[in-house]
């Protein structure tokens, strides 16, 4: 088997004295899709933040592509090909929707390609097209989530960490975003899907990790939803 793209080993993390995540092991194979599941407050978002460098682990390591990345600044982790979306405040509030999309794309791909990719983003999220001249800070929460997702979906990273995709998005948009996730996965992007609502994530992930009170309660092949509910309920 090939080396994993992402490997967390014995990761502990928290906020001040509070331990949110305890001894977590998790791997995502290159091009694979793993769902990180668990009830409210189980530590899923904290794990996502540890991966993208927003929270520093207090113990354990995170390796990406065979190199330890825990301890590196978030922008360096992003440069290596890890994107985390939608992470709160990840849009530039004082720039327009168009600028939010086009500026980073231009830097990475030049003006012509950036314009094509921006159009793709509007095709995927028509609401953003209608609001292209509006300041991102004045968008609704759901629209900001669309903007933050659009940026990574049209310019896929090597590993995409998607945190609570379903939250605040209309069901029809959730379905479309999941279709696009399946597409970018076929193009080689690995996925770590953090979800409290499991249905969609289970449709795409080939393995799952269930967190319970910060610890791994299960890791392996997807479970039927009734067994998952049992695991969630056992969380108390
Ligand atoms: P949810 O689905 O509710 O977001 P989660 O599984 O993603 O839950 P986390 O957000 O990682 O869980 O939170 C794990 C624990 O850490 C919770 O008890 C939460 O209250 C706590 N926590 C999260 N962020 C902070 C923070 N910035 N400061 C202090 N405690 C925090």
Tab-separated table of C-alpha atoms and ligand atoms in Angstrom:
chain	number	residue	atom	x	y	z
A	1	UNK	CA	0.000	0.000	0.000
A	2	UNK	CA	1.262	3.499	-0.787
A	3	UNK	CA	2.235	5.870	2.042
A	4	UNK	CA	-0.681	7.936	3.342
A	5	UNK	CA	-0.984	11.538	2.175
A	6	UNK	CA	-2.061	12.659	5.643
A	7	UNK	CA	-1.141	10.893	8.863
A	8	UNK	CA	-2.026	11.991	12.385
A	9	UNK	CA	-0.282	9.973	15.095
A	10	UNK	CA	-1.144	10.297	18.774
A	11	UNK	CA	-2.448	13.849	18.383
A	12	UNK	CA	-3.550	15.748	21.487
A	13	UNK	CA	-4.925	19.282	21.211
A	14	UNK	CA	-7.062	21.700	23.168
A	15	UNK	CA	-7.778	25.225	24.210
A	16	UNK	CA	-5.830	26.349	27.260
A	17	UNK	CA	-6.167	23.644	29.889
A	18	UNK	CA	-9.135	22.049	28.086
A	19	UNK	CA	-8.284	18.871	26.153
A	20	UNK	CA	-10.536	18.744	23.088
A	21	UNK	CA	-8.691	15.930	21.291
A	22	UNK	CA	-6.904	13.007	22.936
A	23	UNK	CA	-4.485	10.591	21.270
A	24	UNK	CA	-6.051	10.698	17.797
A	25	UNK	CA	-4.648	8.564	14.978
A	26	UNK	CA	-6.047	9.180	11.503
A	27	UNK	CA	-4.815	8.590	7.981
A	28	UNK	CA	-6.017	9.728	4.587
A	29	UNK	CA	-4.521	7.854	1.624
A	30	UNK	CA	-3.459	9.823	-1.463
A	31	UNK	CA	-6.617	10.449	-3.468
A	32	UNK	CA	-8.745	8.877	-0.718
A	33	UNK	CA	-11.811	10.179	1.094
A	34	UNK	CA	-12.241	9.823	4.847
A	35	UNK	CA	-15.233	11.049	6.861
A	36	UNK	CA	-14.580	12.322	10.369
A	37	UNK	CA	-17.835	11.886	12.264
A	38	UNK	CA	-19.126	12.310	15.780
A	39	UNK	CA	-21.659	14.193	17.852
A	40	UNK	CA	-21.567	17.856	18.773
A	41	UNK	CA	-18.416	18.850	20.615
A	42	UNK	CA	-16.607	15.563	19.929
A	43	UNK	CA	-13.520	17.378	18.640
A	44	UNK	CA	-13.995	17.087	14.858
A	45	UNK	CA	-13.393	20.750	14.085
A	46	UNK	CA	-10.382	20.775	16.375
A	47	UNK	CA	-8.855	17.894	14.385
A	48	UNK	CA	-9.555	19.807	11.148
A	49	UNK	CA	-7.853	22.884	12.614
A	50	UNK	CA	-4.869	20.829	13.703
A	51	UNK	CA	-4.486	19.520	10.143
A	52	UNK	CA	-4.566	22.985	8.600
A	53	UNK	CA	-2.306	24.477	11.270
A	54	UNK	CA	-4.871	26.741	12.952
A	55	UNK	CA	-4.509	24.806	16.223
A	56	UNK	CA	-1.129	23.461	17.282
A	57	UNK	CA	-1.146	19.943	18.756
A	58	UNK	CA	0.181	19.680	22.310
A	59	UNK	CA	1.481	16.180	21.553
A	60	UNK	CA	1.715	13.833	18.590
A	61	UNK	CA	2.495	14.582	14.957
A	62	UNK	CA	0.763	15.438	11.719
A	63	UNK	CA	2.586	14.360	8.573
A	64	UNK	CA	1.649	15.387	5.047
A	65	UNK	CA	3.241	13.664	2.107
A	66	UNK	CA	5.794	12.057	4.424
A	67	UNK	CA	6.894	15.295	6.108
A	68	UNK	CA	5.937	16.500	9.570
A	69	UNK	CA	3.798	19.636	9.213
A	70	UNK	CA	2.575	20.050	12.792
A	71	UNK	CA	4.116	23.234	14.135
A	72	UNK	CA	4.335	24.883	10.704
A	73	UNK	CA	2.342	28.096	10.215
A	74	UNK	CA	-1.051	27.678	8.524
A	75	UNK	CA	0.016	29.555	5.380
A	76	UNK	CA	2.965	27.169	4.909
A	77	UNK	CA	0.658	24.156	5.291
A	78	UNK	CA	-1.695	25.746	2.752
A	79	UNK	CA	1.239	26.297	0.383
A	80	UNK	CA	1.986	22.575	0.513
A	81	UNK	CA	-1.493	21.808	-0.753
A	82	UNK	CA	-3.851	21.567	2.219
A	83	UNK	CA	-7.039	23.674	2.090
A	84	UNK	CA	-9.619	23.941	4.840
A	85	UNK	CA	-13.106	25.112	3.931
A	86	UNK	CA	-15.343	26.561	4.942
A	87	UNK	CA	-13.444	27.806	7.950
A	88	UNK	CA	-15.113	30.795	9.638
A	89	UNK	CA	-13.859	34.220	8.559
A	90	UNK	CA	-12.141	32.706	5.555
A	91	UNK	CA	-13.500	35.352	3.189
A	92	UNK	CA	-12.019	38.834	2.894
A	93	UNK	CA	-14.920	40.919	4.183
A	94	UNK	CA	-13.825	44.203	2.652
A	95	UNK	CA	-13.253	42.795	-0.838
A	96	UNK	CA	-16.004	42.080	-3.343
A	97	UNK	CA	-17.159	38.547	-4.094
A	98	UNK	CA	-15.380	38.779	-7.453
A	99	UNK	CA	-12.119	39.934	-5.863
A	100	UNK	CA	-12.298	37.171	-3.269
A	101	UNK	CA	-12.411	34.629	-6.067
A	102	UNK	CA	-10.219	36.238	-8.689
A	103	UNK	CA	-7.286	37.602	-6.672
A	104	UNK	CA	-5.886	34.295	-5.381
A	105	UNK	CA	-6.717	32.565	-8.668
A	106	UNK	CA	-4.858	35.227	-10.666
A	107	UNK	CA	-1.829	34.826	-8.468
A	108	UNK	CA	-1.828	31.069	-8.991
A	109	UNK	CA	-2.932	30.814	-12.636
A	110	UNK	CA	-2.750	34.194	-14.398
A	111	UNK	CA	-5.583	36.484	-15.498
A	112	UNK	CA	-7.146	34.458	-18.320
A	113	UNK	CA	-7.379	31.173	-16.410
A	114	UNK	CA	-8.562	33.023	-13.287
A	115	UNK	CA	-11.457	34.498	-15.299
A	116	UNK	CA	-12.440	31.005	-16.521
A	117	UNK	CA	-12.305	29.575	-13.008
A	118	UNK	CA	-14.291	32.500	-11.608
A	119	UNK	CA	-16.993	31.807	-14.204
A	120	UNK	CA	-16.994	28.144	-13.135
A	121	UNK	CA	-17.540	29.279	-9.559
A	122	UNK	CA	-20.536	31.361	-10.635
A	123	UNK	CA	-21.945	28.438	-12.603
A	124	UNK	CA	-21.684	26.277	-9.489
A	125	UNK	CA	-23.054	28.962	-7.145
A	126	UNK	CA	-25.329	31.293	-9.171
A	127	UNK	CA	-26.047	33.353	-6.059
A	128	UNK	CA	-22.397	34.416	-5.992
A	129	UNK	CA	-22.644	35.498	-9.634
A	130	UNK	CA	-25.619	37.701	-8.799
A	131	UNK	CA	-23.660	39.244	-5.957
A	132	UNK	CA	-20.267	39.479	-7.616
A	133	UNK	CA	-19.885	43.227	-6.966
A	134	UNK	CA	-21.079	43.039	-3.354
A	135	UNK	CA	-18.627	43.147	-0.437
A	136	UNK	CA	-18.105	39.628	0.898
A	137	UNK	CA	-18.642	40.861	4.447
A	138	UNK	CA	-22.220	41.793	3.589
A	139	UNK	CA	-23.137	38.296	2.366
A	140	UNK	CA	-25.283	36.008	4.489
A	141	UNK	CA	-23.545	33.247	6.438
A	142	UNK	CA	-24.647	30.633	3.886
A	143	UNK	CA	-23.395	32.777	0.987
A	144	UNK	CA	-20.026	33.269	2.703
A	145	UNK	CA	-19.780	29.498	3.049
A	146	UNK	CA	-20.496	29.177	-0.677
A	147	UNK	CA	-17.763	31.706	-1.453
A	148	UNK	CA	-15.234	29.957	0.712
A	149	UNK	CA	-16.125	26.586	-0.866
A	150	UNK	CA	-16.139	27.998	-4.406
A	151	UNK	CA	-12.516	29.107	-4.077
A	152	UNK	CA	-11.278	25.602	-3.333
A	153	UNK	CA	-13.699	23.692	-5.537
A	154	UNK	CA	-12.563	25.468	-8.724
A	155	UNK	CA	-8.882	25.245	-7.762
A	156	UNK	CA	-8.599	21.946	-5.903
A	157	UNK	CA	-5.733	21.434	-3.449
A	158	UNK	CA	-4.002	18.076	-2.810
A	159	UNK	CA	-5.967	17.615	0.395
A	160	UNK	CA	-9.256	19.346	1.046
A	161	UNK	CA	-10.571	19.430	4.596
A	162	UNK	CA	-14.284	20.227	4.447
A	163	UNK	CA	-15.775	21.207	7.767
A	164	UNK	CA	-19.543	20.789	8.246
A	165	UNK	CA	-20.403	21.323	4.625
A	166	UNK	CA	-24.128	20.802	5.236
A	167	UNK	CA	-24.375	23.577	7.776
A	168	UNK	CA	-26.337	26.568	6.473
A	169	UNK	CA	-26.552	25.381	2.865
A	170	UNK	CA	-29.761	24.549	1.004
A	171	UNK	CA	-30.156	20.800	0.258
A	172	UNK	CA	-29.913	21.355	-3.492
A	173	UNK	CA	-26.583	23.165	-3.065
A	174	UNK	CA	-25.272	20.479	-0.714
A	175	UNK	CA	-26.038	17.883	-3.398
A	176	UNK	CA	-24.190	19.905	-6.047
A	177	UNK	CA	-21.189	20.490	-3.842
A	178	UNK	CA	-20.947	16.767	-3.100
A	179	UNK	CA	-21.044	16.056	-6.846
A	180	UNK	CA	-18.176	18.479	-7.337
A	181	UNK	CA	-16.284	16.863	-4.443
A	182	UNK	CA	-16.614	13.504	-6.188
A	183	UNK	CA	-15.273	15.126	-9.378
A	184	UNK	CA	-12.243	16.755	-7.774
A	185	UNK	CA	-11.539	13.489	-6.033
A	186	UNK	CA	-11.409	11.768	-9.423
A	187	UNK	CA	-8.926	14.478	-10.425
A	188	UNK	CA	-6.688	13.428	-7.509
A	189	UNK	CA	-7.690	15.561	-4.516
A	190	UNK	CA	-7.885	13.662	-1.226
A	191	UNK	CA	-10.771	14.551	1.091
A	192	UNK	CA	-11.222	14.731	4.830
A	193	UNK	CA	-14.923	15.379	5.383
A	194	UNK	CA	-15.957	16.575	8.818
A	195	UNK	CA	-19.676	16.046	9.276
A	196	UNK	CA	-22.225	15.846	12.003
A	197	UNK	CA	-24.891	14.862	9.454
A	198	UNK	CA	-23.499	11.712	8.001
A	199	UNK	CA	-25.558	10.739	4.959
A	200	UNK	CA	-23.727	12.660	2.257
A	201	UNK	CA	-20.296	12.025	3.681
A	202	UNK	CA	-20.990	8.290	3.780
A	203	UNK	CA	-21.870	8.413	0.095
A	204	UNK	CA	-18.327	9.434	-0.825
A	205	UNK	CA	-15.985	8.232	1.959
A	206	UNK	CA	-14.409	4.804	1.849
A	207	UNK	CA	-13.494	4.917	5.508
A	208	UNK	CA	-14.664	6.717	8.610
A	209	UNK	CA	-13.269	7.836	11.923
A	210	UNK	CA	-15.770	8.426	14.715
A	211	UNK	CA	-14.765	10.732	17.549
A	212	UNK	CA	-16.362	10.592	20.947
A	213	UNK	CA	-15.427	13.114	23.626
A	214	UNK	CA	-12.155	13.836	21.822
A	215	UNK	CA	-11.101	10.206	21.383
A	216	UNK	CA	-11.351	7.832	18.451
A	217	UNK	CA	-14.319	5.550	19.143
A	218	UNK	CA	-14.160	3.760	15.780
A	219	UNK	CA	-11.967	3.790	12.702
A	220	UNK	CA	-12.543	1.638	9.655
A	221	UNK	CA	-15.078	0.843	6.963
A	222	UNK	CA	-18.307	2.889	6.952
A	223	UNK	CA	-20.960	1.565	9.329
A	224	UNK	CA	-24.694	1.345	8.757
A	225	UNK	CA	-26.418	4.457	10.138
A	226	UNK	CA	-28.109	2.588	13.021
A	227	UNK	CA	-24.716	1.401	14.274
A	228	UNK	CA	-23.352	4.906	13.883
A	229	UNK	CA	-26.238	6.317	15.910
A	230	UNK	CA	-25.392	3.847	18.681
A	231	UNK	CA	-21.817	5.130	18.697
A	232	UNK	CA	-23.016	8.743	18.734
A	233	UNK	CA	-25.501	8.066	21.534
A	234	UNK	CA	-22.892	6.312	23.612
A	235	UNK	CA	-21.172	9.694	23.633
A	236	UNK	CA	-23.807	10.869	26.094
B	1	LIG	P1	-19.376	20.694	16.562
B	1	LIG	O1	-19.960	19.736	15.597
B	1	LIG	O2	-20.317	21.136	17.645
B	1	LIG	O3	-18.603	21.824	15.943
B	1	LIG	P2	-16.902	19.311	16.992
B	1	LIG	O4	-16.915	17.825	17.064
B	1	LIG	O5	-16.408	19.950	15.762
B	1	LIG	O6	-18.316	19.851	17.402
B	1	LIG	P3	-14.995	20.957	18.341
B	1	LIG	O7	-15.541	22.201	17.719
B	1	LIG	O8	-13.674	20.466	17.904
B	1	LIG	O9	-16.048	19.776	18.236
B	1	LIG	O10	-14.977	21.176	19.918
B	1	LIG	C1	-14.468	20.218	20.801
B	1	LIG	C2	-14.496	20.815	22.181
B	1	LIG	O11	-13.605	21.925	22.245
B	1	LIG	C3	-15.872	21.330	22.591
B	1	LIG	O12	-16.093	20.998	23.934
B	1	LIG	C4	-15.761	22.820	22.414
B	1	LIG	O13	-16.581	23.506	23.330
B	1	LIG	C5	-14.292	23.080	22.693
B	1	LIG	N1	-13.796	24.233	21.914
B	1	LIG	C6	-13.833	24.375	20.563
B	1	LIG	N2	-13.269	25.545	20.177
B	1	LIG	C7	-12.860	26.155	21.315
B	1	LIG	C8	-12.198	27.390	21.595
B	1	LIG	N3	-11.838	28.224	20.629
B	1	LIG	N4	-11.952	27.670	22.899
B	1	LIG	C9	-12.313	26.827	23.898
B	1	LIG	N5	-12.918	25.637	23.697
B	1	LIG	C10	-13.194	25.309	22.436
